[in-house]
Coordinates of C-alpha atoms and ligand atoms in Angstrom, one line a residue:
M1 CA 15.1 -22.4 -21.2
Q2 CA 11.8 -21.2 -20.0
D3 CA 9.2 -19.6 -22.6
P4 CA 8.2 -16.2 -22.1
I5 CA 4.8 -15.8 -20.0
Y6 CA 2.7 -12.6 -20.5
I7 CA 0.5 -11.8 -17.8
L8 CA -1.8 -8.7 -18.3
G9 CA -2.1 -7.3 -14.3
I10 CA -5.3 -5.4 -13.7
E11 CA -5.8 -3.2 -10.2
S12 CA -8.7 -1.1 -9.5
S13 CA -9.1 -1.5 -5.3
C14 CA -9.6 1.6 -4.0
D15 CA -8.8 5.2 -6.3
D16 CA -6.5 4.7 -8.8
T17 CA -6.8 2.6 -12.7
S18 CA -3.8 0.5 -12.6
A19 CA -3.0 -2.0 -15.9
A20 CA 1.1 -3.9 -16.2
V21 CA 2.2 -6.5 -18.5
S22 CA 4.9 -8.8 -17.4
C23 CA 7.1 -11.0 -19.6
N24 CA 8.2 -13.5 -16.5
Q25 CA 9.8 -11.5 -14.0
T26 CA 9.9 -8.4 -15.9
I27 CA 7.8 -5.7 -15.5
L28 CA 7.8 -4.2 -19.4
S29 CA 4.8 -1.4 -18.7
N30 CA 3.0 -0.3 -15.4
V31 CA 0.2 2.5 -16.1
V32 CA -1.6 4.2 -13.7
A33 CA -4.4 6.2 -13.6
N34 CA -5.0 8.8 -10.6
Q35 CA -8.3 9.5 -9.5
D36 CA -8.2 13.6 -8.4
I37 CA -12.0 13.8 -8.3
H38 CA -11.9 13.0 -4.7
K39 CA -9.5 15.9 -3.2
Q40 CA -12.7 18.0 -3.2
Y41 CA -14.1 15.8 -0.7
G42 CA -11.8 15.2 1.6
G43 CA -11.4 11.4 1.3
I44 CA -12.4 9.0 -1.4
V45 CA -16.4 8.5 -2.9
P46 CA -16.5 5.0 -3.7
E47 CA -19.3 5.3 -6.4
L48 CA -17.3 8.0 -8.0
A49 CA -14.3 5.4 -7.9
S50 CA -16.3 2.9 -9.8
R51 CA -17.7 5.4 -12.5
D52 CA -13.6 6.6 -12.9
H53 CA -12.1 3.2 -13.4
Q54 CA -14.9 2.3 -15.6
K55 CA -14.2 5.3 -17.8
N56 CA -10.3 5.0 -17.2
I57 CA -9.5 0.5 -17.8
V58 CA -9.6 1.0 -21.4
P59 CA -7.3 3.9 -22.0
V60 CA -5.2 2.6 -19.6
I61 CA -5.0 -1.4 -20.8
N62 CA -4.5 0.0 -23.8
E63 CA -1.7 2.8 -22.6
A64 CA -0.1 -0.5 -20.7
L65 CA -0.3 -3.2 -24.1
A66 CA 1.2 -0.6 -26.5
K67 CA 4.1 0.3 -23.8
A68 CA 5.3 -3.2 -23.7
S69 CA 4.7 -3.4 -27.7
I70 CA 2.5 -6.2 -26.5
D71 CA -0.3 -7.6 -28.4
L72 CA -3.8 -8.7 -26.8
T73 CA -3.0 -12.0 -28.6
Q74 CA 0.1 -12.7 -27.1
I75 CA -1.1 -12.3 -23.2
N76 CA -0.8 -15.6 -21.8
A77 CA -3.0 -14.9 -18.6
I78 CA -4.8 -11.6 -16.9
A79 CA -4.2 -11.3 -13.1
F80 CA -7.1 -8.8 -11.7
T81 CA -6.7 -7.6 -7.7
R82 CA -10.4 -9.4 -6.1
G83 CA -9.3 -7.7 -3.0
P84 CA -9.7 -6.1 -0.6
G85 CA -10.5 -2.6 -1.4
L86 CA -13.8 -0.9 -2.4
M87 CA -16.5 -3.4 -3.4
G88 CA -17.6 -1.4 -6.4
S89 CA -14.6 -0.7 -7.8
L90 CA -13.2 -4.0 -6.6
L91 CA -16.4 -5.1 -9.5
V92 CA -14.6 -3.5 -12.6
G93 CA -11.5 -4.6 -12.5
T94 CA -13.0 -8.3 -12.1
S95 CA -15.4 -7.3 -14.8
F96 CA -13.3 -6.8 -16.7
A97 CA -10.8 -9.1 -16.0
K98 CA -13.1 -11.9 -16.3
S99 CA -14.0 -10.5 -20.2
L100 CA -11.3 -10.6 -21.5
A101 CA -9.8 -14.1 -20.0
L102 CA -13.0 -15.3 -22.0
A103 CA -12.9 -13.5 -25.2
L104 CA -9.2 -14.4 -25.0
N105 CA -10.0 -18.0 -23.8
I106 CA -6.9 -17.3 -21.4
P107 CA -6.4 -18.5 -18.1
L108 CA -7.5 -15.7 -15.5
I109 CA -5.8 -14.9 -12.1
E110 CA -7.6 -13.5 -8.2
V111 CA -4.9 -11.4 -6.9
N112 CA -4.8 -10.3 -2.7
H113 CA -4.6 -6.7 -2.7
M114 CA -2.1 -6.9 0.0
Q115 CA 0.3 -10.0 -1.2
A116 CA 0.9 -8.2 -4.3
H117 CA 2.2 -5.4 -2.0
I118 CA 5.0 -7.3 -1.0
L119 CA 5.6 -9.6 -3.7
A120 CA 6.3 -5.8 -5.4
H121 CA 9.6 -6.2 -3.9
F122 CA 10.2 -8.9 -6.6
C123 CA 9.3 -6.2 -9.5
L124 CA 13.1 -5.2 -9.0
P125 CA 15.9 -6.4 -11.3
G126 CA 19.3 -6.7 -8.2
A127 CA 19.1 -7.2 -4.8
V128 CA 15.2 -9.1 -3.4
P129 CA 14.3 -10.1 0.0
S130 CA 15.3 -13.5 0.9
F131 CA 12.5 -15.7 2.9
P132 CA 11.8 -15.3 5.0
F133 CA 11.4 -12.4 5.8
L134 CA 9.0 -9.4 7.7
C135 CA 7.3 -7.2 5.6
L136 CA 5.5 -4.3 7.2
T137 CA 2.3 -3.3 5.2
V138 CA 1.5 -0.2 5.7
S139 CA -1.1 0.9 3.6
G140 CA -4.3 3.4 3.3
G141 CA -6.7 0.8 4.3
H142 CA -4.8 -2.2 6.3
T143 CA -1.3 -2.2 8.3
Q144 CA -0.4 -5.5 8.7
I145 CA 3.3 -7.1 9.9
V146 CA 3.8 -10.1 7.7
K147 CA 5.7 -13.1 7.7
V148 CA 7.0 -14.0 4.0
T149 CA 8.9 -18.0 3.5
D150 CA 8.3 -18.3 0.2
Y151 CA 6.0 -16.1 -3.0
L152 CA 3.1 -17.3 -1.9
S153 CA 3.5 -18.1 1.7
F154 CA 2.7 -15.9 4.7
E155 CA 1.3 -15.5 8.2
L156 CA -0.4 -12.4 9.4
L157 CA 1.4 -12.3 12.6
G158 CA 0.2 -8.7 13.3
Q159 CA -2.5 -6.5 12.4
T160 CA -4.4 -2.7 13.4
Q161 CA -7.9 -3.7 14.8
D162 CA -9.2 -0.2 14.0
D163 CA -7.5 2.7 11.4
A164 CA -5.4 1.9 9.1
I165 CA -2.0 3.7 9.3
G166 CA -2.6 5.9 5.9
E167 CA -6.7 6.7 7.7
A168 CA -3.8 8.1 11.1
F169 CA -2.4 10.1 8.7
D170 CA -5.5 11.7 6.7
K171 CA -7.8 12.2 8.6
A172 CA -5.0 14.1 10.9
A173 CA -4.5 16.4 7.7
K174 CA -7.6 17.0 7.0
I175 CA -8.3 18.5 10.7
L176 CA -5.2 20.5 10.2
G177 CA -7.2 21.6 7.2
L178 CA -5.0 19.8 4.1
P179 CA -6.3 18.5 0.9
Y180 CA -6.7 14.6 0.8
P181 CA -4.7 12.4 0.6
G182 CA -2.9 14.5 3.3
G183 CA -0.3 11.7 4.1
P184 CA 2.2 13.4 2.1
L185 CA 1.3 16.6 2.7
I186 CA 2.6 15.6 6.1
D187 CA 5.3 14.1 5.4
K188 CA 6.3 17.3 3.5
Y189 CA 5.6 19.6 6.2
A190 CA 7.4 17.4 9.2
K191 CA 10.6 17.7 7.3
Q192 CA 11.4 21.1 8.5
G193 CA 9.4 20.3 11.9
N194 CA 10.9 19.6 15.0
A195 CA 9.1 16.3 15.9
K196 CA 10.1 16.7 19.8
K197 CA 8.2 19.4 20.3
Y198 CA 4.6 17.1 21.4
K199 CA 3.8 13.8 22.2
F200 CA 0.7 12.4 21.3
P201 CA -0.4 8.6 23.1
I202 CA 0.3 5.6 21.4
S203 CA -2.1 2.4 22.2
N204 CA -0.7 -0.8 23.7
M205 CA -2.3 -3.5 21.6
P206 CA -1.6 -7.5 22.3
G207 CA 0.8 -9.3 20.7
F208 CA 1.7 -7.7 17.6
D209 CA -1.5 -6.1 16.6
Y210 CA -1.2 -2.0 16.0
S211 CA -4.8 0.3 17.1
F212 CA -4.7 4.3 15.5
S213 CA -7.9 5.6 16.5
G214 CA -6.8 6.8 19.5
I215 CA -4.1 8.4 18.9
K216 CA -6.2 10.4 16.0
T217 CA -8.8 11.3 18.2
S218 CA -5.8 12.2 20.7
F219 CA -4.9 15.3 17.8
L220 CA -8.0 16.3 17.2
Y221 CA -8.5 17.4 21.0
F222 CA -5.6 18.6 20.9
I223 CA -5.9 20.6 18.3
Q224 CA -9.2 21.9 19.1
E225 CA -7.9 22.9 22.3
Q226 CA -5.1 24.3 20.9
T227 CA -6.5 26.5 18.5
K228 CA -9.4 28.1 21.4
Q229 CA -6.6 29.5 22.3
N230 CA -4.6 30.8 19.7
K231 CA -6.7 30.6 16.1
N232 CA -3.5 30.9 14.4
F233 CA -1.9 27.8 16.0
I234 CA -2.3 25.3 13.2
Q235 CA -1.0 28.1 10.6
E236 CA 2.2 29.3 13.5
N237 CA 3.3 24.9 14.1
L238 CA 2.2 23.4 11.1
A239 CA 5.7 22.0 10.3
D240 CA 5.9 20.9 14.6
I241 CA 2.6 19.2 14.3
C242 CA 2.8 17.4 11.5
A243 CA 6.8 16.5 12.7
S244 CA 5.3 15.1 15.9
Y245 CA 2.5 13.5 14.8
Q246 CA 4.2 11.6 12.5
A247 CA 7.4 10.9 15.0
C248 CA 5.2 9.5 17.2
L249 CA 3.3 7.4 13.8
A250 CA 6.5 5.7 13.4
D251 CA 7.3 5.1 17.2
S252 CA 3.9 2.6 16.3
L253 CA 4.9 0.8 14.1
F254 CA 8.9 0.1 14.8
K255 CA 7.7 -1.1 17.9
K256 CA 5.5 -4.0 17.2
L257 CA 8.0 -4.5 14.0
L258 CA 10.6 -4.9 15.9
A259 CA 9.7 -7.0 18.3
A260 CA 8.6 -9.0 16.2
A261 CA 12.0 -9.2 14.3
E262 CA 13.3 -10.3 17.7
Q263 CA 10.6 -12.6 18.9
Q264 CA 10.9 -14.5 15.4
Q265 CA 14.8 -14.3 14.9
I266 CA 14.8 -13.0 11.0
K267 CA 16.9 -10.4 10.2
T268 CA 15.6 -9.1 7.1
I269 CA 12.9 -6.7 7.4
A270 CA 10.2 -5.2 4.3
I271 CA 8.2 -2.4 4.0
A272 CA 4.9 -1.7 1.3
G273 CA 2.1 0.0 0.4
G274 CA 1.6 3.9 0.2
V275 CA 3.0 5.1 3.5
S276 CA 6.2 3.5 2.4
A277 CA 6.9 6.5 0.9
N278 CA 6.9 8.4 4.0
S279 CA 10.1 9.4 4.3
L280 CA 10.5 9.3 8.0
L281 CA 9.6 5.6 7.8
R282 CA 12.6 4.9 5.4
Q283 CA 15.0 6.9 7.0
R284 CA 14.1 4.6 10.2
L285 CA 14.7 1.8 8.5
L286 CA 18.0 2.4 7.0
D287 CA 18.9 3.8 10.3
L288 CA 17.8 -0.1 11.3
Q289 CA 20.2 -1.6 8.8
E290 CA 23.1 1.0 9.4
E291 CA 22.9 0.1 13.3
N292 CA 21.4 -2.5 14.0
N293 CA 22.4 -4.9 11.4
Y294 CA 19.2 -5.6 9.8
T295 CA 19.1 -6.2 5.6
V296 CA 16.1 -3.7 4.7
F297 CA 14.6 -3.4 0.9
I298 CA 12.5 -0.4 0.6
P299 CA 10.4 0.2 -2.9
P300 CA 10.6 2.4 -5.3
F301 CA 7.6 5.0 -5.4
E302 CA 5.9 4.1 -8.1
Y303 CA 5.8 0.8 -6.7
C304 CA 4.8 2.3 -2.9
T305 CA 1.2 3.3 -3.9
D306 CA -0.9 0.6 -6.2
N307 CA 0.0 -0.2 -9.9
A308 CA -0.3 -2.7 -11.6
A309 CA 3.1 -4.2 -12.0
M310 CA 2.3 -6.1 -8.4
I311 CA -0.4 -7.8 -9.8
A312 CA 1.1 -8.9 -13.0
L313 CA 3.9 -10.4 -11.3
T314 CA 2.0 -11.9 -8.8
G315 CA 0.1 -13.1 -11.5
Y316 CA 3.0 -14.5 -12.3
F317 CA 3.9 -16.4 -9.7
K318 CA 0.7 -18.3 -9.3
S319 CA 1.1 -19.0 -12.5
L320 CA 4.0 -21.4 -12.4
K321 CA 1.8 -23.0 -10.0
K322 CA -1.1 -23.5 -11.9
E323 CA -3.5 -21.0 -9.6
F324 CA -5.7 -20.3 -11.8
C325 CA -9.4 -19.6 -10.9
D326 CA -12.5 -19.8 -13.2
L327 CA -15.4 -17.3 -14.2
K328 CA -17.1 -18.1 -11.4
V329 CA -15.4 -15.9 -9.4
T330 CA -16.9 -13.3 -8.0
P331 CA -14.7 -9.6 -6.1
S332 CA -14.2 -9.9 -2.2
A333 CA -14.3 -7.0 -0.3
G334 CA -12.9 -8.5 3.0
Y335 CA -9.8 -10.8 1.4
A336 CA -8.5 -11.6 4.1
L337 CA -4.1 -12.5 3.5
Ligands
KG4_1 O1 -1.6 1.4 -0.8 P1 -2.1 2.7 -1.5 O2 -1.6 3.4 -2.4 O3 -3.5 2.7 -1.5 C1 -4.3 1.7 -0.2 O4 -4.4 0.5 -0.8 O5 -4.8 2.3 1.2 O6 -1.7 3.8 0.4 C2 -2.5 5.1 -0.2 C3 -2.4 5.9 1.2 C4 -2.9 6.9 2.2 O7 -3.7 6.9 2.8 C5 -1.9 8.1 1.6 O8 -1.9 9.2 2.6 C6 -0.5 7.9 2.3 O9 -0.9 6.1 1.7 N1 0.4 8.4 1.4 C7 1.9 8.6 2.4 C8 2.8 9.0 1.9 N2 2.5 8.8 0.3 C9 1.3 8.0 0.4 N3 2.0 8.9 3.8 C10 2.9 9.3 5.0 N4 3.2 9.8 4.2 C11 3.5 10.0 3.0 N5 4.4 10.3 2.5
ZN2 ZN1 -2.6 -0.5 -1.9

């Protein structure tokens, strides 16, 4: 039987400070400290995010160790998010991971945040996707269609050329006067709305690429025009606006995803990243399974948004291949998949 490998995962790419402990493929703890401070600014303020990471990182790691009933001396390796993300935020997690690995004299594993979002599917007991599968990774910073052929083999088939889908949600929410992050609120209001009431244009990019800056701008002009005629337009039609806008974003995502699945002849589809918490996206995937014979994988909410469980698990797969890094490693804000 394989000896247990305990990994401490550290995630600090954006505005959530998270630490997790894994034992082989099992997650023993996963602690996330959300930063509320950004709400009042309507978006993430990078300098404030890195300061909060500095405040949170020690208590979050201590809590993750305590919840896992694991002592630091039992940890076999430290995995951390090297990128992509905000440089100041990444620096906090990277520096901490490097110092701890040095102090404990244990290996250090650098993890690509986007790969980790995909591998979050393997944190769970029960059915996991079989290779090859397609993963639609949708977050506040990325929108990608990825072909996954093994735990650490990824091929990027398409991605957004401008805004990420999460930004398309959050910026529209801001235009509607909703607080940050607005994605979950659009999702909430959309539940009571008529998705067919308004239409917003979907940009058609070559291949499997996406673009969301056009739909966001047309949304802004639409709201400006309507509120000129009726200053209560938003309040009176909030649910219909949210439902219609959300449906257009989902149409855009699924059109390319299905084209990629057909071209690649792959019938297994997973979704990952913060926006995979969206209820319409989840429902549309379930419909695909029911109506079109796809096998779909949708992670539970806690593994959709940023978390260190996915970092620890990716670290575990890398440790099996002895993919360790040295202490000269630096964060990479634009770390490609
Ligand atoms: O993956 P994530 O936690 O952080 C990044 O790495 O970006 O994703 C955060 C994004 C935000 O844009 C947030 O508005 C969006 O995920 N989000 C949602 C929902 N829950 C979170 N967007 C739409 N519907 C939701 N239910
Ligand atoms: Zn993320």
